mmCIF file of C-alpha atoms in Angstrom:
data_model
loop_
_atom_site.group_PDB
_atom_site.id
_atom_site.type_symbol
_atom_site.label_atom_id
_atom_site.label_comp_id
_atom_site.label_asym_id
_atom_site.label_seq_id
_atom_site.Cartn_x
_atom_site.Cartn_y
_atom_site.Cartn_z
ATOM 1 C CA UNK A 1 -35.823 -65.665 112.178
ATOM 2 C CA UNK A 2 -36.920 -66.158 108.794
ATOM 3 C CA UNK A 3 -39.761 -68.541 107.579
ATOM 4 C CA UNK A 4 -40.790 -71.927 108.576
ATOM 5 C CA UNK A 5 -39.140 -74.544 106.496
ATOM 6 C CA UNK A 6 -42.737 -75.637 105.117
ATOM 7 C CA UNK A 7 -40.951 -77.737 101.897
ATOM 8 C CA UNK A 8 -39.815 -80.295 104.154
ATOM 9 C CA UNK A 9 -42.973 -80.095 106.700
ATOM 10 C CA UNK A 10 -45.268 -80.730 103.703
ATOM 11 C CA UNK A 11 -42.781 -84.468 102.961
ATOM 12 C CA UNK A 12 -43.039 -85.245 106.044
ATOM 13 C CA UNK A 13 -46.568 -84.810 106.434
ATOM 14 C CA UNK A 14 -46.967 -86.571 103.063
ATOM 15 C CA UNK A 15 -44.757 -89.722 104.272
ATOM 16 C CA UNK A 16 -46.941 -90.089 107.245
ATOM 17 C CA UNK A 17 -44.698 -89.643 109.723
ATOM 18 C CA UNK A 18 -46.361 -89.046 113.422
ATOM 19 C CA UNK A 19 -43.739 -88.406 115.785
ATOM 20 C CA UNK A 20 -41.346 -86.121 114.870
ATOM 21 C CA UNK A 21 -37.428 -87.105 116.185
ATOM 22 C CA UNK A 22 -36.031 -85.564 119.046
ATOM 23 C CA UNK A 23 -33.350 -82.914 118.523
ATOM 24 C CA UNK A 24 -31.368 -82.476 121.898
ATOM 25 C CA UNK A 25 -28.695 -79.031 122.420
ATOM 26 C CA UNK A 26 -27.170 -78.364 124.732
ATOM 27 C CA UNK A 27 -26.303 -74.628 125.775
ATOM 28 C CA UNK A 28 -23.471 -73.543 127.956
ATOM 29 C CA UNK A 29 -22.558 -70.387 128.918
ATOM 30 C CA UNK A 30 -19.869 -68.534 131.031
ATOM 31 C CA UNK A 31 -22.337 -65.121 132.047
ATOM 32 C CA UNK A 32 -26.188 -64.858 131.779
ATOM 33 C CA UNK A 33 -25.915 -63.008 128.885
ATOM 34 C CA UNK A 34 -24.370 -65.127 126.800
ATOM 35 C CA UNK A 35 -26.837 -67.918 128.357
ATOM 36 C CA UNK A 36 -29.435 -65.653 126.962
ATOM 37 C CA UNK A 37 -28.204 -64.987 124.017
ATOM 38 C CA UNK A 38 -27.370 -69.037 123.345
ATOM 39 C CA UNK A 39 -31.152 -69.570 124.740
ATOM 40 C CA UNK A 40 -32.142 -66.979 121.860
ATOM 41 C CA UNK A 41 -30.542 -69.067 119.010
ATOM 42 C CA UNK A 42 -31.979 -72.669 120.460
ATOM 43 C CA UNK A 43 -35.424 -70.738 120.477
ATOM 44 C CA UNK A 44 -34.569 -69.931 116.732
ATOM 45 C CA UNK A 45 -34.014 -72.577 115.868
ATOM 46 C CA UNK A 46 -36.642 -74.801 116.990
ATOM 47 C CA UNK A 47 -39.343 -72.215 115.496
ATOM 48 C CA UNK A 48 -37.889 -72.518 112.194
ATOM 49 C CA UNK A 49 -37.526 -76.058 112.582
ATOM 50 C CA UNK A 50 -40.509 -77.058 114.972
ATOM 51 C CA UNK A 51 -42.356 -78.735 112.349
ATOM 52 C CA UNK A 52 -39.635 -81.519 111.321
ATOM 53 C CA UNK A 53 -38.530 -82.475 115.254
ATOM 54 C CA UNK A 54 -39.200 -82.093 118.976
ATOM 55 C CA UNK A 55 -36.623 -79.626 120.515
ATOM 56 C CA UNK A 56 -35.552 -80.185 123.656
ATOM 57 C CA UNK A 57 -32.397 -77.758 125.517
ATOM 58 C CA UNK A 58 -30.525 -78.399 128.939
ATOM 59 C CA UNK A 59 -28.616 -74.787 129.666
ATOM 60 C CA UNK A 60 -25.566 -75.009 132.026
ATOM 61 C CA UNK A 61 -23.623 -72.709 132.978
ATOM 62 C CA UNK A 62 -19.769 -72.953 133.202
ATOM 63 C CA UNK A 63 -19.657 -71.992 136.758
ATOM 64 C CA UNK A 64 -21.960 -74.994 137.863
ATOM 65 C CA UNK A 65 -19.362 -77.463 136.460
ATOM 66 C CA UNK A 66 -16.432 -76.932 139.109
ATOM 67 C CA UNK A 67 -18.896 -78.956 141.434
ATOM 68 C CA UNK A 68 -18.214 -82.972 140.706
ATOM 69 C CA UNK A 69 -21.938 -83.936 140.541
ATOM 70 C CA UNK A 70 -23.378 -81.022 138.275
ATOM 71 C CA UNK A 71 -20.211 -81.284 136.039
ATOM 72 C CA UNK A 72 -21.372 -85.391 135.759
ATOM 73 C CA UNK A 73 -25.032 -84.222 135.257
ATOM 74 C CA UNK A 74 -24.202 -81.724 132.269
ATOM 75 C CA UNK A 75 -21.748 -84.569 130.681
ATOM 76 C CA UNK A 76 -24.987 -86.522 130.576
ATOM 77 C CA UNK A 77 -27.201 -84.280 129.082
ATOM 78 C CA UNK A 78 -24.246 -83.579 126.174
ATOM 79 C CA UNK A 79 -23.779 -86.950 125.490
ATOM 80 C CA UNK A 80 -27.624 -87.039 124.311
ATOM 81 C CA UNK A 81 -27.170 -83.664 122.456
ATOM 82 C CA UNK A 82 -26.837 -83.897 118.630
ATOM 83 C CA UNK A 83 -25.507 -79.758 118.978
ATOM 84 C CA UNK A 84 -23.618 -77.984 121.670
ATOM 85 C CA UNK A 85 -23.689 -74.261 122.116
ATOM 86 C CA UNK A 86 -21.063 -72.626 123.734
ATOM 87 C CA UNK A 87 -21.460 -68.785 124.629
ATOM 88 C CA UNK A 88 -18.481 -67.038 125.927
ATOM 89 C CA UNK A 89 -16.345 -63.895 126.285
ATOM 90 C CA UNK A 90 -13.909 -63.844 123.533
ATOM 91 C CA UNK A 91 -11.225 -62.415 125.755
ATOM 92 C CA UNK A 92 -12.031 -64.684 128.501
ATOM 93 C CA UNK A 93 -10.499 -68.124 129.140
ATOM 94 C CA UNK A 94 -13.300 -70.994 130.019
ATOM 95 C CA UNK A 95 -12.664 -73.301 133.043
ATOM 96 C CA UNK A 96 -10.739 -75.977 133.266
ATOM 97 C CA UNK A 97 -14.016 -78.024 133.774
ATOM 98 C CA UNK A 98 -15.997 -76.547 131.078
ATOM 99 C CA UNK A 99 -12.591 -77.308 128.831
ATOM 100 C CA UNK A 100 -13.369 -81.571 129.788
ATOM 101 C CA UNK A 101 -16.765 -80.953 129.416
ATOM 102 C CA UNK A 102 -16.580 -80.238 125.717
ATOM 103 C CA UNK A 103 -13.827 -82.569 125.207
ATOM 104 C CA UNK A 104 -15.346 -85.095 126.224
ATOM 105 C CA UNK A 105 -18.604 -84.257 124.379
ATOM 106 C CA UNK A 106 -16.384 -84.128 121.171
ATOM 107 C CA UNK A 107 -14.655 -87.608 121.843
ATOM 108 C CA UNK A 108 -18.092 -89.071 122.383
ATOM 109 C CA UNK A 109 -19.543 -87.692 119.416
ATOM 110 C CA UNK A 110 -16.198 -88.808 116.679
ATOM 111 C CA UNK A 111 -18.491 -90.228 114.691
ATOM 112 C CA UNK A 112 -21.412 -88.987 114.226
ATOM 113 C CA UNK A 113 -22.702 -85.750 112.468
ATOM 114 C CA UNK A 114 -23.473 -83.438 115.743
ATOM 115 C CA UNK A 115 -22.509 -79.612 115.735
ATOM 116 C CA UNK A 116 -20.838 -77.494 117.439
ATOM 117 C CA UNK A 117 -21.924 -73.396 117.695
ATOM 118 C CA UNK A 118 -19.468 -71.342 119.748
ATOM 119 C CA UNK A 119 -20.789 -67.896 120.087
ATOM 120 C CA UNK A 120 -18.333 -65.304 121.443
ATOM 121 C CA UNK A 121 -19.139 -61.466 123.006
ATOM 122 C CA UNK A 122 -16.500 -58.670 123.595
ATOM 123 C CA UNK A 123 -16.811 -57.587 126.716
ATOM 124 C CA UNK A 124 -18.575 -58.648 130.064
ATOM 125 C CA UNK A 125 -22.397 -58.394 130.470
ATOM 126 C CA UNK A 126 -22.858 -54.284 131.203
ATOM 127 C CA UNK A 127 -19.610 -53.282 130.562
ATOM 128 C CA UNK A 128 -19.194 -49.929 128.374
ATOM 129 C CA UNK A 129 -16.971 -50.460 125.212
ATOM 130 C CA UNK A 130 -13.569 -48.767 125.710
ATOM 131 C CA UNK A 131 -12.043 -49.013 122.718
ATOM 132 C CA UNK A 132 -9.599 -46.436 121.957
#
């Protein structure tokens, strides 16, 4: 991605600050590539902004959420996140668990200024376009 945000480094080096805040996303994902391709933004991101906070990610996967535990687990971690990335097949409806999940996330979050990122694919992971 494009170059470091070095305006804003070069305040914050200038105000003194030492610890740089915590920025916590969440990625979920319905197939590995869109995990991958959600995993590819987050790293993105925190290279471009590295300098003015301390990325951390949690990466679930859709699939994991049917089972009561993991789907209480990942509702942690997105109540912590400031942004939620959501990779999915366009054509593809998401669970009914991964539906809560972001629900959920969005009534916690009512008032605060978190994002949301929803990045949608065509087709399954190895499938040959048939368009006709």
């Amino acid at each position: 991605m494009g170059m470091e945000n070095k305006k804003v480094s070069r305040v914050i080096d200038r105000i003194g600050l030492e610890v740089r805040p915590e920025f916590n996303v969440v990625l979920a994902y319905d197939e590995i590539a869109g995990g991958m391709r959600a995993k590819e933004f987050f790293d993105d991101l925190a290279k471009l902004h590295g300098g003015l906070f301390k990325f951390n990610c949690q990466l679930w996967s859709f699939e994991v959420m049917r089972e009561p535990k993991l789907f209480e687990a990942a509702a942690q971690d997105a109540g912590k996140a400031e942004m939620m990335v959501i990779a999915a097949r366009r054509n593809k409806a998401i669970s009914d668990e991964a539906k809560r999940w972001i629900e959920d996330w969005l009534r916690s979050k009512a008032a605060g200024p978190d994002a949301i990122l929803v990045l949608l694919t065509d087709k399954a992971a190895g499938a040959d376009s048939e368009r006709g």
